[in-house]
XYZ file of C-alpha atoms in Angstrom:
209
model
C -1.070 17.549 -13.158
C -3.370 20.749 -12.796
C -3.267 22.675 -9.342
C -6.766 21.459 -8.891
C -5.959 17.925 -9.814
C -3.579 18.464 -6.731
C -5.937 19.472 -4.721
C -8.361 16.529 -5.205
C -5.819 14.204 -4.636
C -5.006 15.936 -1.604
C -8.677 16.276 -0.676
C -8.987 12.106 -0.849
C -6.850 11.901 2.717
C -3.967 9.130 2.851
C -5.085 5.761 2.050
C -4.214 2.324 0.291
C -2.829 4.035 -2.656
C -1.996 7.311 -1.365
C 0.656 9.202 1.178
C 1.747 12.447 2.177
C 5.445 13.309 3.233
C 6.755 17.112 4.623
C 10.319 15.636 3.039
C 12.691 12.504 2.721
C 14.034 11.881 5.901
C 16.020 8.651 4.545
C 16.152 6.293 1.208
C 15.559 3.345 3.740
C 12.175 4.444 4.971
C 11.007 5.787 1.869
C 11.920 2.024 -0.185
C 9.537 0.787 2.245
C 6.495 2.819 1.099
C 7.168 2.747 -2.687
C 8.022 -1.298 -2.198
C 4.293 -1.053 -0.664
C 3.005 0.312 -3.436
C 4.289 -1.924 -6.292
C 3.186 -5.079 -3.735
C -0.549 -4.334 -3.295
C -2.261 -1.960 -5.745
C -0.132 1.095 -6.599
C 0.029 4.517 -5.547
C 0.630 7.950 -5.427
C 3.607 9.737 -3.058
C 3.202 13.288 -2.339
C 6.480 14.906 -1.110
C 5.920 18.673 0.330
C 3.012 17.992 1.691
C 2.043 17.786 5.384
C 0.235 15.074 6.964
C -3.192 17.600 7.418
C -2.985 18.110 3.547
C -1.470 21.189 3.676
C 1.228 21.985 1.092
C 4.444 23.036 3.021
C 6.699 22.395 -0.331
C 10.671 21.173 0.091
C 13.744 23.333 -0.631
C 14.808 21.165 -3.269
C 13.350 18.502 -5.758
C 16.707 17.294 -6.401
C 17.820 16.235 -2.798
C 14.331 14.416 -2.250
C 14.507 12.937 -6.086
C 17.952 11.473 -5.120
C 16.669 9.877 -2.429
C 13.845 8.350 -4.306
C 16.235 7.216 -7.115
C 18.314 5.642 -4.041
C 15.558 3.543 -2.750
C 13.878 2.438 -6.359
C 17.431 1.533 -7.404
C 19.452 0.866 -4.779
C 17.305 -0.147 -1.836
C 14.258 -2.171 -3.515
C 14.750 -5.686 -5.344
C 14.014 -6.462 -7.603
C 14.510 -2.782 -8.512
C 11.522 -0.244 -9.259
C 10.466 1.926 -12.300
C 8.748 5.089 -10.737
C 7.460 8.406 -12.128
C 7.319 11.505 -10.727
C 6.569 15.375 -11.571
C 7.495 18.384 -10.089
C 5.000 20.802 -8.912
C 5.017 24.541 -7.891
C 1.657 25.452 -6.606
C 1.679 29.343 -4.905
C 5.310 29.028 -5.505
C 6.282 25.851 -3.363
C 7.756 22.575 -4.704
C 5.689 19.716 -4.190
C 6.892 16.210 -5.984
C 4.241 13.882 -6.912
C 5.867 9.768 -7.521
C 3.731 7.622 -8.983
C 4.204 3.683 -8.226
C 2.142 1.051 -10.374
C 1.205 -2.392 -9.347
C 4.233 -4.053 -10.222
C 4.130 -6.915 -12.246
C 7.679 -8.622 -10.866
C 6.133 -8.813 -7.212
C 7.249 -9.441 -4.469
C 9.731 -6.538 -3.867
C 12.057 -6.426 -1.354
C 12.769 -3.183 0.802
C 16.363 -3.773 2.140
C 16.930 -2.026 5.667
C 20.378 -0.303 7.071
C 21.132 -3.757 8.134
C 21.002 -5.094 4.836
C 17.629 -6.965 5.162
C 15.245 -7.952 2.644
C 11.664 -7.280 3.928
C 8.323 -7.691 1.672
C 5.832 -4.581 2.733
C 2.452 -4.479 1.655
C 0.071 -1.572 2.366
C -2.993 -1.497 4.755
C -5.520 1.370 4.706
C -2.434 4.584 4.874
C 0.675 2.291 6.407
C 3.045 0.010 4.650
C 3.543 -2.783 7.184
C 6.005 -5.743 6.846
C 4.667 -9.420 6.128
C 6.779 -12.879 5.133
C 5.050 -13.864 2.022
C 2.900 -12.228 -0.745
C 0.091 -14.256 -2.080
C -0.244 -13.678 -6.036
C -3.059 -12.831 -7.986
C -4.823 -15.996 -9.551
C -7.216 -15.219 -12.184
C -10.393 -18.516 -11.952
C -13.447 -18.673 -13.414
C -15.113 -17.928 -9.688
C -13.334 -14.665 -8.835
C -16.638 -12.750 -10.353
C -19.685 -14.943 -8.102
C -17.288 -14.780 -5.046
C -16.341 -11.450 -5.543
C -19.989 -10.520 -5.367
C -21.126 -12.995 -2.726
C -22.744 -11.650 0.162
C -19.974 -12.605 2.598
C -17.393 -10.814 0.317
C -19.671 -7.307 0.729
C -20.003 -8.110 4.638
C -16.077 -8.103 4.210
C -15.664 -5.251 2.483
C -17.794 -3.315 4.997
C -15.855 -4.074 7.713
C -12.526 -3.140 6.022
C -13.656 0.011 5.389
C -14.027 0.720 8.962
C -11.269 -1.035 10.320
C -7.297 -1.971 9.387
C -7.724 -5.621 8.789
C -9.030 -8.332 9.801
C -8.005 -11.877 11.132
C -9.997 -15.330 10.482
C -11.709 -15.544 14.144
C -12.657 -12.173 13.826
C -14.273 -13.368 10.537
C -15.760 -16.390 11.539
C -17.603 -14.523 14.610
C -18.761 -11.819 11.875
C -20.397 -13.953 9.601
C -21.382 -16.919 11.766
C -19.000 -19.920 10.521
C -16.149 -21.860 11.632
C -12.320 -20.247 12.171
C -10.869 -23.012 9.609
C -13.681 -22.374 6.955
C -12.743 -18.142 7.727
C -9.181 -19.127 7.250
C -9.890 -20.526 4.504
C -12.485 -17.577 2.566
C -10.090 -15.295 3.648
C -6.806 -16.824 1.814
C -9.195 -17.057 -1.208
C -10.045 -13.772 -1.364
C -6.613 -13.186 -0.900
C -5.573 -15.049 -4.107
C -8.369 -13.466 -6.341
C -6.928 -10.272 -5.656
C -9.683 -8.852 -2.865
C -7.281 -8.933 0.005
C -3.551 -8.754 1.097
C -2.446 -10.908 3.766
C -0.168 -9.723 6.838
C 1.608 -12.684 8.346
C 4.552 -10.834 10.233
C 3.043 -11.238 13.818
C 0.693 -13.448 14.757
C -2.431 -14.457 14.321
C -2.531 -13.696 10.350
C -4.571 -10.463 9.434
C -5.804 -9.465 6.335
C -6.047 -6.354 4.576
C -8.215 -4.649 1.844
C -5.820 -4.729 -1.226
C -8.801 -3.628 -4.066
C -8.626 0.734 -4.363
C -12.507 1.649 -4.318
C-alpha cells in the first residue's frame, strides 16, 4: 500500500468495513472488531491512527501484532486468517489488518470471562447479536434486490444505524408482520445483518457501497 492509497482509505471515515485505532489496548476488545469483520462483509483495521484520521503511529508493530495474533488465534472461534502490512508514512508506524468475509461464519469473540459472543458490524461499531443469518443465494435475490422498497431501505440506512420492522412498516406503509418478514429476507439474500441482542430486533446494512 502507497502513502496515498493510505490516505484515501483514511479519507473514506470509519464505516462498515473500516476502523481506526491510536493502539491495542487489549486482545479481547480487538477479537471483537476483527470477529465483526469476518461476520458481515470484511474490513480494513488501521492501527496508529487516530479517530479524526490523523496518523499518530505506535511505538511498536510487534506489541500491537501480538495482540492481533492473540485475538485471531486465541480469542476468535473458529479461529481467523488475517493480513496485515506495516507502514511508515513521515516516519511513523501505522499497521494496516485486513479481514475478509469469512467463509466459516459465525465467529465467536470470547470475552475475559470466557464467553462466546457473535458480533456483527453496523455502520463504524461491532455490536453483539445471538444468531447470524447466512447468505442464501435464490433465483429472486436480483428483482428484490432492486425493488423499490429495497432502495427506500437502503436510503434510510444510509442515514441512520439500523432499523427495526415497525419502523419499516410505518416507512413504507405496510403491516409490522409483513416488515418482519421483508426485512429477514433481505437479511438472508445478503442486503442486511440482523441485531437480535436487545429487543425489538434491528437490522443493519451488511452490503459495502
Amino acid at each position: 500500500m502507497t502513502r496515498n492509497d493510505l490516505d484515501d482509505l483514511i479519507a473514506q471515515g470509519e464505516n462498515t468495513r473500516l476502523e481506526f485505532k491510536r493502539s491495542l489496548s487489549s486482545a479481547y476488545r480487538i477479537a471483537r472488531t476483527l470477529a465483526a469483520f469476518a461476520n458481515t462483509s470484511g474490513g480494513t483495521l488501521l492501527i496508529g491512527i487516530a479517530d479524526d484520521g490523523k496518523i499518530v503511529g505506535v511505538p511498536s508493530e510487534i506489541r500491537e501484532v501480538y495482540k492481533i495474533e492473540e485475538a485471531s488465534d486465541r480469542l476468535i472461534e473458529p479461529g481467523l486468517t488475517v493480513s496485515y502490512e506495516v507502514l511508515r508514512p513521515d516516519g511513523r508506524i501505522v499497521l494496516v489488518v485486513r479481514v475478509a468475509e469469512s467463509d466459516e461464519k459465525p465467529h465467536y469473540a470470547i470475552n475475559e470471562l470466557g464467553q462466546r459472543t457473535i458480533y456483527v458490524r453496523a455502520k463504524d461499531k461491532s455490536v453483539p447479536t445471538n444468531k447470524l443469518i447466512i447468505t442464501q443465494e435464490t433465483a429472486e435475490t436480483p428483482d428484490l434486490l432492486k425493488s423499490t422498497t429495497a432502495r427506500t431501505l437502503i436510503q434510510y440506512l444510509r442515514k441512520n444505524d439500523d432499523i427495526t420492522a415497525d419502523r419499516f412498516a410505518k416507512l413504507i406503509n405496510i403491516s409490522d408482520y409483513r416488515a418482519g418478514k421483508l426485512l429477514r429476507q433481505l437479511a438472508e439474500q445478503g442486503l442486511l445483518i440482523m441485531i437480535d441482542k436487545s429487543r425489538p430486533v434491528r437490522f443493519a446494512l451488511k452490503l459495502a457501497e
